[in-house]
Short mmCIF file of C-alpha atoms and ligand atoms in Angstrom, two decimals:
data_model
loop_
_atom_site.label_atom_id
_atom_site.label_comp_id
_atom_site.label_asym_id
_atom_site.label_seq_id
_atom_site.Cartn_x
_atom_site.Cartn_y
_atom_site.Cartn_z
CA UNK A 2 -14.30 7.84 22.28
CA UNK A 3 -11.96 10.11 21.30
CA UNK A 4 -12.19 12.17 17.41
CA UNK A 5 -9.87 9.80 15.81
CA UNK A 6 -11.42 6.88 16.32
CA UNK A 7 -14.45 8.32 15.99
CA UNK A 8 -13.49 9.16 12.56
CA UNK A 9 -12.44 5.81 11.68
CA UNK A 10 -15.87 4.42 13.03
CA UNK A 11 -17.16 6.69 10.06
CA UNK A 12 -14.65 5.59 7.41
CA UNK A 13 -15.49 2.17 8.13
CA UNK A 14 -19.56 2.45 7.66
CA UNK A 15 -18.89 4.46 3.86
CA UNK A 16 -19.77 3.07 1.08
CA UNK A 17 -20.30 3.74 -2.30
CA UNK A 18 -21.37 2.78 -5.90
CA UNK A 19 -17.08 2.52 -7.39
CA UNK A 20 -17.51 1.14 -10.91
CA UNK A 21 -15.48 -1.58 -12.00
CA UNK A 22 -13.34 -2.09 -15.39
CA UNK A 23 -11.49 -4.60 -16.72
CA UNK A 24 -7.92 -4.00 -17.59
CA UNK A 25 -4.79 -5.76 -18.54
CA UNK A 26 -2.73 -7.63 -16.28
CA UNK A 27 0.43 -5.21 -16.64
CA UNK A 28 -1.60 -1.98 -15.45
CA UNK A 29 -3.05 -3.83 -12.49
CA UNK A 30 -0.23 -2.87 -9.70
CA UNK A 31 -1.19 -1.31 -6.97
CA UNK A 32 -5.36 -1.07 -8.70
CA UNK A 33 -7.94 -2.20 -6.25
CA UNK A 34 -9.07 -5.82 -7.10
CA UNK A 35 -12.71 -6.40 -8.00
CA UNK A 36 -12.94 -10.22 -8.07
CA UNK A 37 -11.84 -13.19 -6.44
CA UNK A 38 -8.97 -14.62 -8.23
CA UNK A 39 -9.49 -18.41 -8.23
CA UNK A 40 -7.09 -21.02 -9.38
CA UNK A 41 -7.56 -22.92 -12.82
CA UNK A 42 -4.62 -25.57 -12.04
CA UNK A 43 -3.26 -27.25 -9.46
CA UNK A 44 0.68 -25.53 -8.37
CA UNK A 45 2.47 -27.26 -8.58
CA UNK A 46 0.82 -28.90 -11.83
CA UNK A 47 3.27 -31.83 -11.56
CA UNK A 48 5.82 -33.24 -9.78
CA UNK A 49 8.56 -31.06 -9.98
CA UNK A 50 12.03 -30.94 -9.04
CA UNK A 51 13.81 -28.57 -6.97
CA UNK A 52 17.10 -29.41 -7.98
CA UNK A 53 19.16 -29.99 -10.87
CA UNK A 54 20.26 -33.48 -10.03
CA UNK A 55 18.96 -37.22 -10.10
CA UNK A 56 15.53 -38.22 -9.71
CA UNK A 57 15.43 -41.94 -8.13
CA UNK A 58 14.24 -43.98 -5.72
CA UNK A 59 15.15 -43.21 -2.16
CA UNK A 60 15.50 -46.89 -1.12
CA UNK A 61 18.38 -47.09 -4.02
CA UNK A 62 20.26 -44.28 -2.58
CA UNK A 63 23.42 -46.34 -1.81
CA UNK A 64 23.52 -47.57 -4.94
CA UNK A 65 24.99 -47.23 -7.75
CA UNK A 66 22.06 -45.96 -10.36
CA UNK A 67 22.22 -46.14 -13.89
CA UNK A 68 21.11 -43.35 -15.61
CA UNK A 69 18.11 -43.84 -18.53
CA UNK A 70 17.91 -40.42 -20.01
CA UNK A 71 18.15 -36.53 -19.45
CA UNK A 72 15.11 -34.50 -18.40
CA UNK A 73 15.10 -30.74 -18.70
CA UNK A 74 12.38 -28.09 -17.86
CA UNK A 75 9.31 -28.20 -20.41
CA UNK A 76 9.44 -31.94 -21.03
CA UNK A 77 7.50 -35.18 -20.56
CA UNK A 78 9.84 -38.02 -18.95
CA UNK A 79 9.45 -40.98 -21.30
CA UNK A 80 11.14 -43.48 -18.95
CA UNK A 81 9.80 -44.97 -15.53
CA UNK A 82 12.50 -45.23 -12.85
CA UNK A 83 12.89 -49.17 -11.60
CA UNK A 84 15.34 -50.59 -9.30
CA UNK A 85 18.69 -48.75 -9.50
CA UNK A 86 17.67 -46.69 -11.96
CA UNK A 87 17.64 -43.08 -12.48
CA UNK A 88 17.21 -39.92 -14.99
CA UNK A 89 19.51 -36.65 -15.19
CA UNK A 90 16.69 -34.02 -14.23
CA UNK A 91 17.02 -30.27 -14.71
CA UNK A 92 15.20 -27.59 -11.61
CA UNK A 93 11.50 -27.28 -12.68
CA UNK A 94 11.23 -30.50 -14.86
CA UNK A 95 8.42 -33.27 -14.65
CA UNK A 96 9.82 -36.20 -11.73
CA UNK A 97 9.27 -38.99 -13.97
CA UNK A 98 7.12 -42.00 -12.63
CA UNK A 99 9.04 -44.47 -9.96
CA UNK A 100 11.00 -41.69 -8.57
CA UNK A 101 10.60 -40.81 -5.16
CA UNK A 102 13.35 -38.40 -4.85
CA UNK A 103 16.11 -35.68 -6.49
CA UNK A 104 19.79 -36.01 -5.37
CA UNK A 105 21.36 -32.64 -5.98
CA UNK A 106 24.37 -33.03 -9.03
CA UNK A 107 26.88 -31.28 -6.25
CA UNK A 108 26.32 -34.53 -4.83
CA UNK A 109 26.85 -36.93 -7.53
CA UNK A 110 29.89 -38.70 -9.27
CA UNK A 111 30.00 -40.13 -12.36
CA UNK A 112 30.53 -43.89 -12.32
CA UNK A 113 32.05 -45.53 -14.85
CA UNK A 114 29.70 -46.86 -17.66
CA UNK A 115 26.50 -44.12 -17.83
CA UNK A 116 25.92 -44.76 -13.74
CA UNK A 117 25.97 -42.39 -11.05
CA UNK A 118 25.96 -42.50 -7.22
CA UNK A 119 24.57 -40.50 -4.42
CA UNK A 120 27.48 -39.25 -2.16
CA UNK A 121 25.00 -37.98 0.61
CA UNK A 122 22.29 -40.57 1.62
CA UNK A 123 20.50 -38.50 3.99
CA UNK A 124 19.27 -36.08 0.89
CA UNK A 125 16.33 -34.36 0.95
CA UNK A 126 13.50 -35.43 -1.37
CA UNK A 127 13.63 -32.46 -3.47
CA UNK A 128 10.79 -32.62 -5.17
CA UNK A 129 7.70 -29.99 -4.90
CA UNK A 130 4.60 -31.99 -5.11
CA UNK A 131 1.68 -31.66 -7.37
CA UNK A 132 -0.83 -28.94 -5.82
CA UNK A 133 1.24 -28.33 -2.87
CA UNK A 134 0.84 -24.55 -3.71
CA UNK A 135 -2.53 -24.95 -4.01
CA UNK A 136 -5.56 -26.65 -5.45
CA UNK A 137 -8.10 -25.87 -8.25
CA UNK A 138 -10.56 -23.07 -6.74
CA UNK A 139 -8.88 -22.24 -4.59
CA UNK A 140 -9.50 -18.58 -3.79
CA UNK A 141 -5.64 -17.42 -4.18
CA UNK A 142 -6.39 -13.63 -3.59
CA UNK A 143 -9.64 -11.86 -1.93
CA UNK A 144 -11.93 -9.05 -4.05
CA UNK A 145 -10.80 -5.52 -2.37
CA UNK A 146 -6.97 -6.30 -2.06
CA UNK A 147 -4.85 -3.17 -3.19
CA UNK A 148 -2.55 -5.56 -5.59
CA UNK A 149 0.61 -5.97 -4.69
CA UNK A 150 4.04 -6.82 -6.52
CA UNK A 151 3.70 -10.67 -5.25
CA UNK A 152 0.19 -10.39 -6.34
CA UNK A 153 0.93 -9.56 -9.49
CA UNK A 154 2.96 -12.98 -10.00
CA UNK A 155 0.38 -14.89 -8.57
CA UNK A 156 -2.53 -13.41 -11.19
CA UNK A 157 -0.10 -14.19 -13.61
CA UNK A 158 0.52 -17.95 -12.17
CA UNK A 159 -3.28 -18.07 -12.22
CA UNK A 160 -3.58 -16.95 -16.24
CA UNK A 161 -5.26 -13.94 -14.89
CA UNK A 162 -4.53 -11.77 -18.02
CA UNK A 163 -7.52 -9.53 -17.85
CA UNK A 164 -8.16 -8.59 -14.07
CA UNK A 165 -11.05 -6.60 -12.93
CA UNK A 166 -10.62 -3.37 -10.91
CA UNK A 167 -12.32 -0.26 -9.63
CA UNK A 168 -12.16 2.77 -11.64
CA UNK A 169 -9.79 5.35 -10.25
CA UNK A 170 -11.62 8.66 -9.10
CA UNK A 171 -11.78 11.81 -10.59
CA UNK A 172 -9.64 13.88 -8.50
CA UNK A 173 -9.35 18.11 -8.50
CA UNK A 174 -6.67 20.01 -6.27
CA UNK A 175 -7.60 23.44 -5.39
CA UNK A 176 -4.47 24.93 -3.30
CA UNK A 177 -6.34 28.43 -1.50
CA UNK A 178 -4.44 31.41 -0.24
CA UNK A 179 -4.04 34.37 -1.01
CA UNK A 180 -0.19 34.08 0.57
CA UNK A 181 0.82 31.47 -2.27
CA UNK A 182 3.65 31.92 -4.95
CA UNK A 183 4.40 28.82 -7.60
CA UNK A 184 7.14 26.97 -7.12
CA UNK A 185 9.33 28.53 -9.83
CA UNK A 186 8.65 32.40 -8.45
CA UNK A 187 10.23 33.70 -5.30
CA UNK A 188 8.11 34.85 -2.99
CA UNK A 189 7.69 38.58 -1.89
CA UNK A 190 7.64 39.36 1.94
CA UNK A 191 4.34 38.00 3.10
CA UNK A 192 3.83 35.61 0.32
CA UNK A 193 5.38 31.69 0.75
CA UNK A 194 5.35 29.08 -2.29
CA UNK A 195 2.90 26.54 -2.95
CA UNK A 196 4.04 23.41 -0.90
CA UNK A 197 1.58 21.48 -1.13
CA UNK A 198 0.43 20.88 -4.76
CA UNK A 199 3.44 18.63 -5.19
CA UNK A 200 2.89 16.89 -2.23
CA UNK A 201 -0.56 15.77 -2.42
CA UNK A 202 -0.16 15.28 -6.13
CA UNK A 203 2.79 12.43 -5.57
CA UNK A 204 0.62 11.20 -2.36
CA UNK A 205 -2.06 10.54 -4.91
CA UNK A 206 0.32 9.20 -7.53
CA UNK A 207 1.50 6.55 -4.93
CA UNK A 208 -2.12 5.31 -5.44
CA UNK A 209 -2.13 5.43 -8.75
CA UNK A 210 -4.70 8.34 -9.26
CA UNK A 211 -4.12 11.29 -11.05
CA UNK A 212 -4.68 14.91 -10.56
CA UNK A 213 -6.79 17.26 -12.30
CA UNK A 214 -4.35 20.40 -10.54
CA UNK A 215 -6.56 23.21 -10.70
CA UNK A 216 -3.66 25.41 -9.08
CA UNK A 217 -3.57 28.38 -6.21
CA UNK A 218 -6.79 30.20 -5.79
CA UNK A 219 -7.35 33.50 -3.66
CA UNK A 220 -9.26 33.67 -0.60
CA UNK A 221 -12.04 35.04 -2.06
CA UNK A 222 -15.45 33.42 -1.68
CA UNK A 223 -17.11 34.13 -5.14
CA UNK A 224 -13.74 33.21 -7.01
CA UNK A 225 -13.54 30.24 -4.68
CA UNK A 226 -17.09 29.17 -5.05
CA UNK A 227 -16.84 29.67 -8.65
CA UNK A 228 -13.68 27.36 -9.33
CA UNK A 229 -15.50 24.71 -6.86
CA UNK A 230 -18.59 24.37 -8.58
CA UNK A 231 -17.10 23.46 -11.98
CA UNK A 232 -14.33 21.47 -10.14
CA UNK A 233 -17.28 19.68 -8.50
CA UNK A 234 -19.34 19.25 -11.77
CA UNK A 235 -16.30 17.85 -13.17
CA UNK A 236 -14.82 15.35 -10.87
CA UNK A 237 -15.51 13.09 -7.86
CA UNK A 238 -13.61 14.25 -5.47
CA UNK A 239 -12.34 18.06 -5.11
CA UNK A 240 -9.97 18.41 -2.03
CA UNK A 241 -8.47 21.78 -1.22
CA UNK A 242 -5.48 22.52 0.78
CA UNK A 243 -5.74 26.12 3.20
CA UNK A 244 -8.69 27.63 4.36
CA UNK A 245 -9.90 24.68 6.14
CA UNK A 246 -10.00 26.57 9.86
CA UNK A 247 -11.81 29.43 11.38
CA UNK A 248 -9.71 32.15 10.07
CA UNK A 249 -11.82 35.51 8.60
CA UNK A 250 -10.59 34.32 5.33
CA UNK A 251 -11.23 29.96 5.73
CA UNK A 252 -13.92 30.35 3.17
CA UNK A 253 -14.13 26.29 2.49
CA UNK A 254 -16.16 25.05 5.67
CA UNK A 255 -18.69 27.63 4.65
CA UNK A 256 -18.91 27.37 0.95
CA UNK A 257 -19.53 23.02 1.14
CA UNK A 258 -22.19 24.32 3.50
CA UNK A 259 -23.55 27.10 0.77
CA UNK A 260 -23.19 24.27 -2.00
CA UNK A 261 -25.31 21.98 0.41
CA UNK A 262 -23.19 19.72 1.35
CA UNK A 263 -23.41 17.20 4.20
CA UNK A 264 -20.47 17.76 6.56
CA UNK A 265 -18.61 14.30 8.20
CA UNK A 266 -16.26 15.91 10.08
CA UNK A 267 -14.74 19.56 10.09
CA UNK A 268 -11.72 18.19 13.01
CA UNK A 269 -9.70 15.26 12.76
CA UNK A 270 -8.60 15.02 16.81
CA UNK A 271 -5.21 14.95 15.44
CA UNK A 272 -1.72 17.00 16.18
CA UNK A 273 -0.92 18.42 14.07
CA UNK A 274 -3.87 18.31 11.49
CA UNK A 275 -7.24 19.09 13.44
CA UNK A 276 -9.15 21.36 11.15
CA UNK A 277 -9.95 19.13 8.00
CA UNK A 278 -13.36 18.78 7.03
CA UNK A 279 -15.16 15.89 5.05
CA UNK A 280 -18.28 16.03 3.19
CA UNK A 281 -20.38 14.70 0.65
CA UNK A 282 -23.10 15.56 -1.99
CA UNK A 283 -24.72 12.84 -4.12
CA UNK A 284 -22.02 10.87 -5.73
CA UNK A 285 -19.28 13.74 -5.16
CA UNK A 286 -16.83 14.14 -2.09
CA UNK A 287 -14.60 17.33 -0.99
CA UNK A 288 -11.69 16.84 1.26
CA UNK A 289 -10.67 20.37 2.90
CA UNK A 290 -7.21 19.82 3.95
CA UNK A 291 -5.15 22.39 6.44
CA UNK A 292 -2.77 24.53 4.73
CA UNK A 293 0.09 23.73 6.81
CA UNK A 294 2.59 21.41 5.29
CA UNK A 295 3.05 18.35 7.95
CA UNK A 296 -0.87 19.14 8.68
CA UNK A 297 -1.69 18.44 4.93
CA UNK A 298 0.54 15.46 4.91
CA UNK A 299 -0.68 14.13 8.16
CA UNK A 300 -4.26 14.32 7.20
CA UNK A 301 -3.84 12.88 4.26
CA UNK A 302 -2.14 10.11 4.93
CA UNK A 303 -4.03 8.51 8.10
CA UNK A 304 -7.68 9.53 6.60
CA UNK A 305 -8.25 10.75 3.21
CA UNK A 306 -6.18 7.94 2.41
CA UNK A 307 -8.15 5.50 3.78
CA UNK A 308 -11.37 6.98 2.70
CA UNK A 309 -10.47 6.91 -1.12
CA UNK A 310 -9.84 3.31 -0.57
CA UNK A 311 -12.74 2.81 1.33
CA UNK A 312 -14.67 4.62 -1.47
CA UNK A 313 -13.21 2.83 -4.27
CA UNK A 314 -13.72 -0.92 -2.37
CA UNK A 315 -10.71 -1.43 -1.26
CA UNK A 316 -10.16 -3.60 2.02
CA UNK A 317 -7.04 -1.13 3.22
CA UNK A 318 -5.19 -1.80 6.48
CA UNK A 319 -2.85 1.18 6.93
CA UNK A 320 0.37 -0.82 7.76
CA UNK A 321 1.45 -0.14 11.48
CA UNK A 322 4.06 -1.86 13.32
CA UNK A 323 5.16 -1.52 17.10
CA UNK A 324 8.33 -0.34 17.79
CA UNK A 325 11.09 0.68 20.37
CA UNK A 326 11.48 4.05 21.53
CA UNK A 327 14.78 5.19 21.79
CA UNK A 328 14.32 8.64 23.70
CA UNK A 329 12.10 10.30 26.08
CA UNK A 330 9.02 11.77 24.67
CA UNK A 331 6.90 14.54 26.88
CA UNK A 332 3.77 16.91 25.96
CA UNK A 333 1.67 19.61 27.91
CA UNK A 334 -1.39 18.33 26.66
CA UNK A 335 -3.08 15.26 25.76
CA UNK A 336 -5.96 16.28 24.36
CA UNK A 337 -5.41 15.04 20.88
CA UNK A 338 -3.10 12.03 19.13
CA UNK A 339 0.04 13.50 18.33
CA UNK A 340 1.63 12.48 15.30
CA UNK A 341 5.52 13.19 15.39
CA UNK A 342 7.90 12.37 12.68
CA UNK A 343 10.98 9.79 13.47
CA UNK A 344 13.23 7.67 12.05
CA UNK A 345 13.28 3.93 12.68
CA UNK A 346 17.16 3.36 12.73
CA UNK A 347 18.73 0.18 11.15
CA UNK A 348 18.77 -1.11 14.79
CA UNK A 349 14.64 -1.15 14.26
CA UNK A 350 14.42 1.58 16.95
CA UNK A 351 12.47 4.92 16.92
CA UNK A 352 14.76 8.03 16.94
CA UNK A 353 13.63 11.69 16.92
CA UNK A 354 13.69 14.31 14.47
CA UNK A 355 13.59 17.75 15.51
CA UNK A 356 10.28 18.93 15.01
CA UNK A 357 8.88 22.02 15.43
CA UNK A 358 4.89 21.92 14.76
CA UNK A 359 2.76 21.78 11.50
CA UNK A 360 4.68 23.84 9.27
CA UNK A 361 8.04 22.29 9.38
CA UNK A 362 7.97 20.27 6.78
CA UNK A 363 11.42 20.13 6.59
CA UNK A 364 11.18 18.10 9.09
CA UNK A 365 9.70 14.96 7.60
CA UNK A 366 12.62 15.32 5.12
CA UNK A 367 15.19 13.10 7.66
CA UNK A 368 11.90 11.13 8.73
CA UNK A 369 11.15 7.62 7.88
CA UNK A 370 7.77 6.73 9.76
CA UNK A 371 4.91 8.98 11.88
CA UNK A 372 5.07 8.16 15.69
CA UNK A 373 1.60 7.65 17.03
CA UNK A 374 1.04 9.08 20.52
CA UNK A 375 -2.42 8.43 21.97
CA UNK A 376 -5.05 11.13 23.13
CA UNK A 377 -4.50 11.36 26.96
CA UNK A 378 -0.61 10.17 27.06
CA UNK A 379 1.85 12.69 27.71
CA UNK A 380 4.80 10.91 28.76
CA UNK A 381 6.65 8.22 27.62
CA UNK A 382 10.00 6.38 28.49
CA UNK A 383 12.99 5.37 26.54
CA UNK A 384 12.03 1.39 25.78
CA UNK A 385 8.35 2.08 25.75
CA UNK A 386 6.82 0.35 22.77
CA UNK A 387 5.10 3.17 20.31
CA UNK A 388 3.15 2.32 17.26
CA UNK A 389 5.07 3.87 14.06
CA UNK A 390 3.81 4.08 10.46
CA UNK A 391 6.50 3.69 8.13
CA UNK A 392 6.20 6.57 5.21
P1 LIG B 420 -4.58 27.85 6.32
O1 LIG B 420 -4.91 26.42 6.53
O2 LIG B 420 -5.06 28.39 5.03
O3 LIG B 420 -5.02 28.66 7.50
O4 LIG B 420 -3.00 27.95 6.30
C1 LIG B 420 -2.22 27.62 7.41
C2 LIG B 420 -0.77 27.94 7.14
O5 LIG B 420 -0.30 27.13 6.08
C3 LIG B 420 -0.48 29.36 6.76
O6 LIG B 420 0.73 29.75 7.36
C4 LIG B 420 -0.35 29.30 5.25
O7 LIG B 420 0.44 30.30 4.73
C5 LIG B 420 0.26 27.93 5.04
N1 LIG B 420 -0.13 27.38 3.76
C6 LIG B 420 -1.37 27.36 3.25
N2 LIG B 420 -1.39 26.75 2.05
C7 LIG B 420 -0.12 26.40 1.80
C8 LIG B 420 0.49 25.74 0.70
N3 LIG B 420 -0.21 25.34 -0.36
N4 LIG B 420 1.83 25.53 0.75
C9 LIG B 420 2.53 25.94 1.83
N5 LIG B 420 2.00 26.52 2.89
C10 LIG B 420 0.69 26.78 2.89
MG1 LIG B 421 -5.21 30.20 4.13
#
């Protein structure tokens, strides 16, 4: 099996005590539900109409109907519907009793007198029917669904005012190297600004979590170790960026192992990306990230993503689709997945970006999606079908 999927093995088999809180409906988006939502009324809860029209019966639909009263949205009809009979009704109103059918008002006219008639017999019923939607306990959405905007109408619907969720993690950024300027300095020859703060910072946002930013740190083991501990102490997750590889100065593999803790993975089997490590102590996780832009971005994206959901309950499919390639793709080696940036064009096919390895992060700023090529392909032909990950 190859590293990838050997890592997602291991994501899948975490677990972890994520405490729950209950919160109000409006701050639920996009929180990771921690109950079933069940239904307390049947939806529809009536009879309703789909129209603004007539509500009669369908065997009278040649008729001429006269017309008993007006029945808007919110109301009780106080009139059942007999033989040639029918009531003004407004979209969303009660079907009063009798009826067995809405004729739209587009196709009505006035008769004289207070009657109407149908001028297209073959209408539609237009009604939706009582608990058509759904029933009462129905489960309407599962515990562990990352809540979604449709989601959030359908708690609502449900009079799910209060909703239970995990607690968002504690999360500390520690961006290493010695090489790193601040955003607002220009750098020196030899030094290069701090790319990545921002970027894992607004990946996090997207989840909703925010970021204890504990800002660039030296390579320097006792600083480094020093800044960790409290970081550690402090929150439930640390992740660095830099320092993650086997470079003289890639301090982090060696100070999680000094701190004593228990090491997942220290490769990800990815391109770019590989050196990333995992690891655990207790209740407290570090993620040590590459340094390298796209690497950083990569990494985070297809696993500590899914770990921090996995940590915090969430059932999280990463959303993949199959598309078209629409150019030739070739590599030396297939020893790892690649992951390339591309755009998926308005034709729904996969174009290239130029892309020149884990640092060009300018790259990803024309891409729309990460192309996944698997460990041990090396070639692939205009038309081939490629599995894309929008962004
Ligand atoms: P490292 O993972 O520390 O070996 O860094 C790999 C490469 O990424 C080096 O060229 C670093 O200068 C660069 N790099 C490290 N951290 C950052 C950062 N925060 N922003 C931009 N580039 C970085
Ligand atoms: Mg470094």
């Amino acid at each position: 099996m190859d590293k990838f999927n050997q890592i997602q093995k291991q994501i899948a088999l975490l677990q972890s005590d994520f405490k729950i809180e209950e919160i109000s409906l409006n701050d639920a988006f996009n929180r990771v539900l921690q109950e079933d939502v069940l239904a307390d009324t049947y939806m529809p809860p009536f009879n309703k109409s789909a129209m603004d029209g007539y509500a009669c019966r369908l065997e009278d639909i040649k008729n001429e109907l006269e017309c008993l009263e007006v029945i808007h949205a919110g109301m009780v009809p106080t009139r059942t519907i007999g033989s040639n009979q029918c009531a003004k009704i407004m979209t969303g109103a009660a079907v009063p009793e009798g009826a067995d059918c809405v004729f739209k008002v587009e196709e009505s006219e006035t008769v004289e007198g207070n009657c109407v008639k149908c001028t297209n017999p073959k209408t539609h019923k237009n009604i939706c029917y009582l608990g058509e939607d759904y029933q009462i306990n129905d489960v309407l959405i599962k515990k562990g669904t990352l809540i979604n905007v449709s989601q959030m109408a359908v708690l609502a619907g449900a009079g799910y005012h209060r909703v239970k969720v995990s607690v968002l993690p504690k999360i500390a950024l520690i961006n290493t190297g010695s090489e790193l300027v601040e955003p607002h300095e220009k750098p020196e020859h030899g030094k290069i600004r701090n790319s990545n703060a921002s970027q894992v910072i607004s990946q996090l946002k997207r989840m909703n979590i925010e970021v204890n930013h504990l800002g660039i740190i030296e390579d320097d083991y006792d600083i480094l170790t020093q800044v960790f501990t409290k970081a550690f102490k402090e929150n439930d997750f640390v992740i660095f960026t830099g320092g993650a590889s086997v470079g003289d100065f890639d301090w982090v593999p060696k100070i999680l192992e000094d701190q004593g803790f228990e090491i997942f993975w220290d490769r990800t089997g990815m391109k770019p990306g590989n050196p990333m490590t995992f690891s655990q102590k207790g209740d407290k996780y570090c993620f040590g990230l590459s340094g390298n832009p796209v690497s950083s971005m990569v990494q985070f994206e297809l696993i500590a993503k899914p770990v921090l959901y996995k940590l915090m309950g969430a059932k999280f499919i990463p959303f993949r689709i199959k598309a078209t390639l629409d150019f030739e793709y070739s590599r030396k080696k297939g020893d790892r997945l690649a992951i390339v940036p591309v755009v998926i064009n308005n034709k729904g096919l996969v174009e290239r970006v130029p892309f020149n390895g884990s640092a060009h992060i300018n790259s990803l700023v024309f891409a729309n999606a990460l192309m996944e090529i698997p460990t041990n392909q090396t070639n692939l032909n205009k038309g081939d079908l490629v599995y894309v990950r929008p962004l």
